Coordinates of C-alpha atoms and ligand atoms in Angstrom, one line a residue:
X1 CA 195.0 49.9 104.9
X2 CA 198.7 49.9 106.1
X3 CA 199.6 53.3 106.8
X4 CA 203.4 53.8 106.8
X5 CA 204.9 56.3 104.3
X6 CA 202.1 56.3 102.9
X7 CA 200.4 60.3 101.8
X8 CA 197.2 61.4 103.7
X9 CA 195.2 64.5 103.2
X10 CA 193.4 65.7 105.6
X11 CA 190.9 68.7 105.5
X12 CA 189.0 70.3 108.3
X13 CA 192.8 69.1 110.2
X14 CA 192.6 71.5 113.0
X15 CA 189.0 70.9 114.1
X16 CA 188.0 69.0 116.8
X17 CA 187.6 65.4 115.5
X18 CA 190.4 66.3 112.7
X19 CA 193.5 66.8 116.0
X20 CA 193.1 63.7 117.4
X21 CA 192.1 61.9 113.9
X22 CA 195.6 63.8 112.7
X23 CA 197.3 61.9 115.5
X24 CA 196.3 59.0 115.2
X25 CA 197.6 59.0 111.1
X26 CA 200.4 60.2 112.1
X27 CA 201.7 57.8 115.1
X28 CA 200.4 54.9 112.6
X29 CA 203.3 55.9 109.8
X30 CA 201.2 58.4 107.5
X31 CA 203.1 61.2 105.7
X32 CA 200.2 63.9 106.7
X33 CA 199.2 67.2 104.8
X34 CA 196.5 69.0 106.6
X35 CA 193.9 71.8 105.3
X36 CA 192.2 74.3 106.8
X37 CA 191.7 78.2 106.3
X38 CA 193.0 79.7 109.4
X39 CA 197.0 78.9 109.1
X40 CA 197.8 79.7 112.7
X41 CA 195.8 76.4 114.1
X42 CA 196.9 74.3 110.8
X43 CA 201.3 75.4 112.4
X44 CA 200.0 74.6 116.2
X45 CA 198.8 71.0 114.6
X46 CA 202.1 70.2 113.3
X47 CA 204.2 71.4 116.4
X48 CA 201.6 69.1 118.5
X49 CA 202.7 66.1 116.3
X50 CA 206.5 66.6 115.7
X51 CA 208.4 64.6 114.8
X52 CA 206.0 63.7 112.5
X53 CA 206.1 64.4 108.8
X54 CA 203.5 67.0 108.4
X55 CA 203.0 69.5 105.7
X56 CA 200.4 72.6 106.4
X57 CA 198.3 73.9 103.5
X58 CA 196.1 77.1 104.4
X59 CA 192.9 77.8 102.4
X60 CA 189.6 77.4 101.6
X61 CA 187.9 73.8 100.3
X62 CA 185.2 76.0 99.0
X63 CA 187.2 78.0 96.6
X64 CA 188.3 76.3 93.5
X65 CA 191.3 77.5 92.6
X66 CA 192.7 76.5 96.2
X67 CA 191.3 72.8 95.1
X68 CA 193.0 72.9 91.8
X69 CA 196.1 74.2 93.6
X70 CA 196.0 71.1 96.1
X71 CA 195.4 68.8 93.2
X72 CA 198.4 70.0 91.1
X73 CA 200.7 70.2 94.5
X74 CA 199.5 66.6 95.4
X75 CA 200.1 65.1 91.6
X76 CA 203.8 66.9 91.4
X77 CA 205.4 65.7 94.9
X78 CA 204.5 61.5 94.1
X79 CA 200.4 61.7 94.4
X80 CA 198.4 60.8 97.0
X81 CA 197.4 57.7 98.5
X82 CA 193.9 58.7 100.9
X83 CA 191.8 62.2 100.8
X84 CA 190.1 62.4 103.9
X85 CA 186.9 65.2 103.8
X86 CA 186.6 65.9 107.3
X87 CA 186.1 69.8 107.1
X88 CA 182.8 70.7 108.0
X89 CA 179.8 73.2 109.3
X90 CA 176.3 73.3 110.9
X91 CA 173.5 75.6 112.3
X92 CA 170.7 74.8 114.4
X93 CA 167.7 76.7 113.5
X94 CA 164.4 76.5 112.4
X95 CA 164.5 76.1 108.8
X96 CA 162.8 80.1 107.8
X97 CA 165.5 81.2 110.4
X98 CA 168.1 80.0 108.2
X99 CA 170.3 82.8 106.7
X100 CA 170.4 82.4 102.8
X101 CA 174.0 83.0 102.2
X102 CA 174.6 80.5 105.6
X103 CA 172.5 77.8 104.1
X104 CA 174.0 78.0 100.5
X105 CA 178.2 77.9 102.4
X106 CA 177.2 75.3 104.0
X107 CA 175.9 73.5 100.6
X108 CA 179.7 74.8 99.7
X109 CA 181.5 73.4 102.4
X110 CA 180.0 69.8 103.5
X111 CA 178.8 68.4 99.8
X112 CA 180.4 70.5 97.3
X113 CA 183.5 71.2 98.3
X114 CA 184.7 66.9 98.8
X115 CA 182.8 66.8 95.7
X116 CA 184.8 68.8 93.6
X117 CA 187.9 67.9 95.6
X118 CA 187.4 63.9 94.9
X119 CA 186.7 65.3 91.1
X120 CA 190.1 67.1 91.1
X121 CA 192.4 64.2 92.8
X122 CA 190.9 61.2 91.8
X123 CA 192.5 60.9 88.0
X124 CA 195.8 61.1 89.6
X125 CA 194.5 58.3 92.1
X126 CA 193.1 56.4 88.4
X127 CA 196.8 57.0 86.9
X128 CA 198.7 55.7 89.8
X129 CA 196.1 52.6 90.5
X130 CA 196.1 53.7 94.2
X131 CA 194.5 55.5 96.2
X132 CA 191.3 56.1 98.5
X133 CA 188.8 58.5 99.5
X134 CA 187.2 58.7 102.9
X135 CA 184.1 61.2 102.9
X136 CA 182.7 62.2 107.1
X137 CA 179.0 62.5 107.0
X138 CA 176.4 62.1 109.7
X139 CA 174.0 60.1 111.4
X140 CA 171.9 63.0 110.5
X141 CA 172.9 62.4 106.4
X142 CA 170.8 59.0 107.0
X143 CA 168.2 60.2 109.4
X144 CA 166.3 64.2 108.8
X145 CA 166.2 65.6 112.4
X146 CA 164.3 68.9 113.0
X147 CA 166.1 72.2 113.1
X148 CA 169.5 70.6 111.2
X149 CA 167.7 70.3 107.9
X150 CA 170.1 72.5 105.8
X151 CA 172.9 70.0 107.4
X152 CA 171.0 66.9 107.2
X153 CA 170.7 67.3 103.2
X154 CA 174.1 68.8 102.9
X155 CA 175.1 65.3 104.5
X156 CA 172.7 62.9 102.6
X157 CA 174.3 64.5 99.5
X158 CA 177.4 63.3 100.7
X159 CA 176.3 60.0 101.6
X160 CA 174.7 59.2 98.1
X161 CA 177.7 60.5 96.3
X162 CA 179.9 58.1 98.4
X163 CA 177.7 55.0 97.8
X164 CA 177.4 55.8 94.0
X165 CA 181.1 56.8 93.8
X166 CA 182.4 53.4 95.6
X167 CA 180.3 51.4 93.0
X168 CA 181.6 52.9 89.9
X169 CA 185.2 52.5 91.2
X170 CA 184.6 48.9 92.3
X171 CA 186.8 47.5 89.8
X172 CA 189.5 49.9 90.4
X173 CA 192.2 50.1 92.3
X174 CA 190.4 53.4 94.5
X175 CA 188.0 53.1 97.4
X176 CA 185.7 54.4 98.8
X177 CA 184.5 55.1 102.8
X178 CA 182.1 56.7 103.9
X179 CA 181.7 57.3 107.6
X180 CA 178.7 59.0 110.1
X181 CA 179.5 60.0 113.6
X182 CA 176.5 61.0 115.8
X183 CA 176.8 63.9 117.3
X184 CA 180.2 64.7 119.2
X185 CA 181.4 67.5 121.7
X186 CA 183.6 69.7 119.3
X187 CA 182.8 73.6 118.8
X188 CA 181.1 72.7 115.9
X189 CA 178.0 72.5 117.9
X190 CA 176.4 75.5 119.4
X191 CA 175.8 76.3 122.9
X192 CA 171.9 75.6 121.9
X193 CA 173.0 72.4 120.8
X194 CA 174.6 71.9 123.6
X195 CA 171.5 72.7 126.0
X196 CA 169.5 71.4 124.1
X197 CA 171.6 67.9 123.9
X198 CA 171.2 68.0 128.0
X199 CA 167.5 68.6 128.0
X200 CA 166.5 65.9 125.4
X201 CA 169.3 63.1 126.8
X202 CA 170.9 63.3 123.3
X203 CA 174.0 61.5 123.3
X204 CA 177.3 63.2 122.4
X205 CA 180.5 61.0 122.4
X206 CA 184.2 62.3 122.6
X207 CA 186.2 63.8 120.0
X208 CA 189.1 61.1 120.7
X209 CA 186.8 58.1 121.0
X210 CA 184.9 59.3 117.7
X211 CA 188.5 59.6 115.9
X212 CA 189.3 56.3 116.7
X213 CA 186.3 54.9 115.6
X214 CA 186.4 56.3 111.8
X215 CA 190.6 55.1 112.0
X216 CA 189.3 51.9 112.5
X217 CA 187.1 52.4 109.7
X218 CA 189.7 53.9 107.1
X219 CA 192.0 50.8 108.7
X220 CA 189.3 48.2 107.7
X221 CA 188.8 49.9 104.4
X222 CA 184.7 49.7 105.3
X223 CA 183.0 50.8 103.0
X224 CA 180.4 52.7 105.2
X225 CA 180.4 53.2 108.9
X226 CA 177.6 54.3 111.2
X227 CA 178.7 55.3 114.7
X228 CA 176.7 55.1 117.8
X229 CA 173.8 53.0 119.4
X230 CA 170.9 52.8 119.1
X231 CA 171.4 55.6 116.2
X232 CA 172.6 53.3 113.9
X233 CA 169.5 50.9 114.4
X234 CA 167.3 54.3 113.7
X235 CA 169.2 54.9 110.2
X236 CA 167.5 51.1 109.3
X237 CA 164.2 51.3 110.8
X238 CA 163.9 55.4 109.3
X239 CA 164.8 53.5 105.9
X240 CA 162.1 51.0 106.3
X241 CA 159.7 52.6 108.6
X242 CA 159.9 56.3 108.3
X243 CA 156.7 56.8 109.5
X244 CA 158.1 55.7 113.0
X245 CA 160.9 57.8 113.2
X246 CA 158.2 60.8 112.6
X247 CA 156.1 60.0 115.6
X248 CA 159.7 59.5 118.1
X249 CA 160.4 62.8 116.7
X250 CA 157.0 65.1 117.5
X251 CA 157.1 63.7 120.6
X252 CA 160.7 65.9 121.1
X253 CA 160.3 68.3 118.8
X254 CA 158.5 71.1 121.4
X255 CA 161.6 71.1 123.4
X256 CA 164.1 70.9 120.6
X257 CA 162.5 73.8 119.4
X258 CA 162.8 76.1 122.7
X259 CA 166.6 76.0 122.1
X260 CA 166.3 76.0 118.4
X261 CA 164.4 79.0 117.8
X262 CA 166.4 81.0 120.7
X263 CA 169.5 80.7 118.9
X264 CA 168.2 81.9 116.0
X265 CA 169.6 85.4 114.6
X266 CA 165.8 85.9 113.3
X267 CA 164.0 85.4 116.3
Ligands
LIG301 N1 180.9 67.3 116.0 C1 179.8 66.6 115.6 O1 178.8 66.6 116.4 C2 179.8 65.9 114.3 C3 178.9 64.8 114.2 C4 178.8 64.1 113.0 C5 179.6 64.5 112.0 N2 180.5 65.5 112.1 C6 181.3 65.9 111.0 O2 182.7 65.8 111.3 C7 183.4 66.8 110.6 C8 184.4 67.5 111.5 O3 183.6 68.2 112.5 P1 184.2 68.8 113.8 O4 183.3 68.4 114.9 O5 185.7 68.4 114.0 O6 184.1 70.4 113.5 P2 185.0 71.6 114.0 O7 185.7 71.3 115.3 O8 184.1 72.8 113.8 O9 186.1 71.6 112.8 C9 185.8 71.9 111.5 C10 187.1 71.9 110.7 O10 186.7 72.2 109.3 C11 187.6 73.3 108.8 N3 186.9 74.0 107.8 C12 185.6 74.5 107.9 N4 185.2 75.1 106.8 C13 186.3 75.0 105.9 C14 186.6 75.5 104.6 N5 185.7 76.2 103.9 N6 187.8 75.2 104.1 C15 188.7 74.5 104.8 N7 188.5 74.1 106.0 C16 187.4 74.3 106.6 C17 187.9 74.1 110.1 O11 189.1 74.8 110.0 P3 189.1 76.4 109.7 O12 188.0 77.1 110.4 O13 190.5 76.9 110.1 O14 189.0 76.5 108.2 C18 188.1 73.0 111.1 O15 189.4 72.4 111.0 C19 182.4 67.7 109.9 O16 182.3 67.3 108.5 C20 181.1 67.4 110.6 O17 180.0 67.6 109.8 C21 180.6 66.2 113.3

């Protein structure tokens, strides 16, 4: 996809994959309007990438009124050529640890939210015959790991919507991506996770290298991207051989616990 001139939103803009992603759009030609709720970071973002043309819209992605707002802003300044659904959350908990009201925001956030979003831009996208949608998942959408289970289905969700979604549009002008880092070093991982990434030898990449990777992706037009070895060769085998995946998990799951259960609130 050539970027110039052309009109990218972005949610989740300010986090720690969305900055460098943000810059990368941006020094490639894209006209960028970023999301998030806290306003302050979203007005730091643009000042980091002047000259660039950047517009800042604060709010929530889990509130519809803000979503219909963005869709009726998007549809009277000339439409939108790519929604990107980078916002997200996570906790890392044993699942009975899990606060309710937690659980059901992050439902809100990672699955419902780009749901409702794609629902609300994508008949302006139909009307215009252009447009794409790019939807950030996980490894973890494609493969359950202990204590991220409330994430992990929030995250499969988003995975199955995106394959069913790029299907029905296949004879359209609109595409679909659908892209799943493993995990990365941004805050949205705990201090647990953290410790308990340098205990097991889980891999984490960086943010940059990460944002580069799902560019290439939106560049390429792909229609799914897994990032990372060998977790990408554990999404096929867990499809075929789930069985496998169970037994190379037990044998971790003692010590993912210890940090697990410590940074539970419950505990
Ligand atoms: N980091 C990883 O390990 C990893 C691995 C695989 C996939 N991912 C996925 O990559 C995406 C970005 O993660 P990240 O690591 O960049 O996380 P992050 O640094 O915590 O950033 C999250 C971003 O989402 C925004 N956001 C959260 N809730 C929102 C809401 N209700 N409305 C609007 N904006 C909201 C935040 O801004 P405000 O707080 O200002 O709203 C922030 O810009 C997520 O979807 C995540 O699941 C991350």
């Amino acid at each position: 996809m050539e970027l110039t001139n052309k009109r990218v939103l972005l949610t989740g803009a300010s986090g720690g994959l969305g900055r460098p992603l943000a810059s990368l759009l941006v020094s490639n030609g894209a006209n960028l309007v970023v999301v998030g709720r806290n306003a302050a970071s979203l007005d730091q973002l643009k000042q980091e990438l002047a000259p660039a043309t950047v517009e800042c819209i604060s709010g929530d992605i889990t509130a519809a009124a803000f979503r219909e707002q963005l869709a009726t802003q998007m549809a009277q300044s000339g439409g939108l050529d790519l929604l990107i659904n980078l916002a997200g959350t996570n906790t890392f908990r044993n699942f009975e640890a899990e606060d309710p009201a937690e659980l059901e925001a992050m439902f809100q956030t990672n699955l419902i939210a780009p749901v409702l979003l794609t629902r609300a831009l994508l008949p302006d996208m139909l009307q215009r015959g252009r447009g794409h949608i790019v939807n950030i998942g996980s490894i973890l959408g494609s493969l359950g790991l202990p204590y991220f289970t409330t994430y992990c289905a929030t995250k499969a969700g988003l995975q199955r919507f995106s394959e069913a979604l790029r299907r029905e549009l296949a004879d359209t002008p609109v595409g679909v991506t659908y892209v799943a880092p493993r995990a990365v070093r941004t805050a949205i991982n705990s201090d647990a996770v953290y410790q308990m990434a340098e205990a097991t030898n889980m891999a984490m990449d960086e943010p940059d290298a990460v944002a580069t990777q799902i560019f290439q992706a939106i560049n390429k037009e792909c229609s799914e991207a897994y990032l990372g070895w060998p977790e990408k060769l554990f999404v096929r085998i867990n499809a075929l051989l789930p069985g496998f995946i169970d037994r190379a998990t037990a044998k971790q799951n003692r010590e993912t616990r210890r940090f697990a259960v410590d940074s539970s609130p419950e505990q």
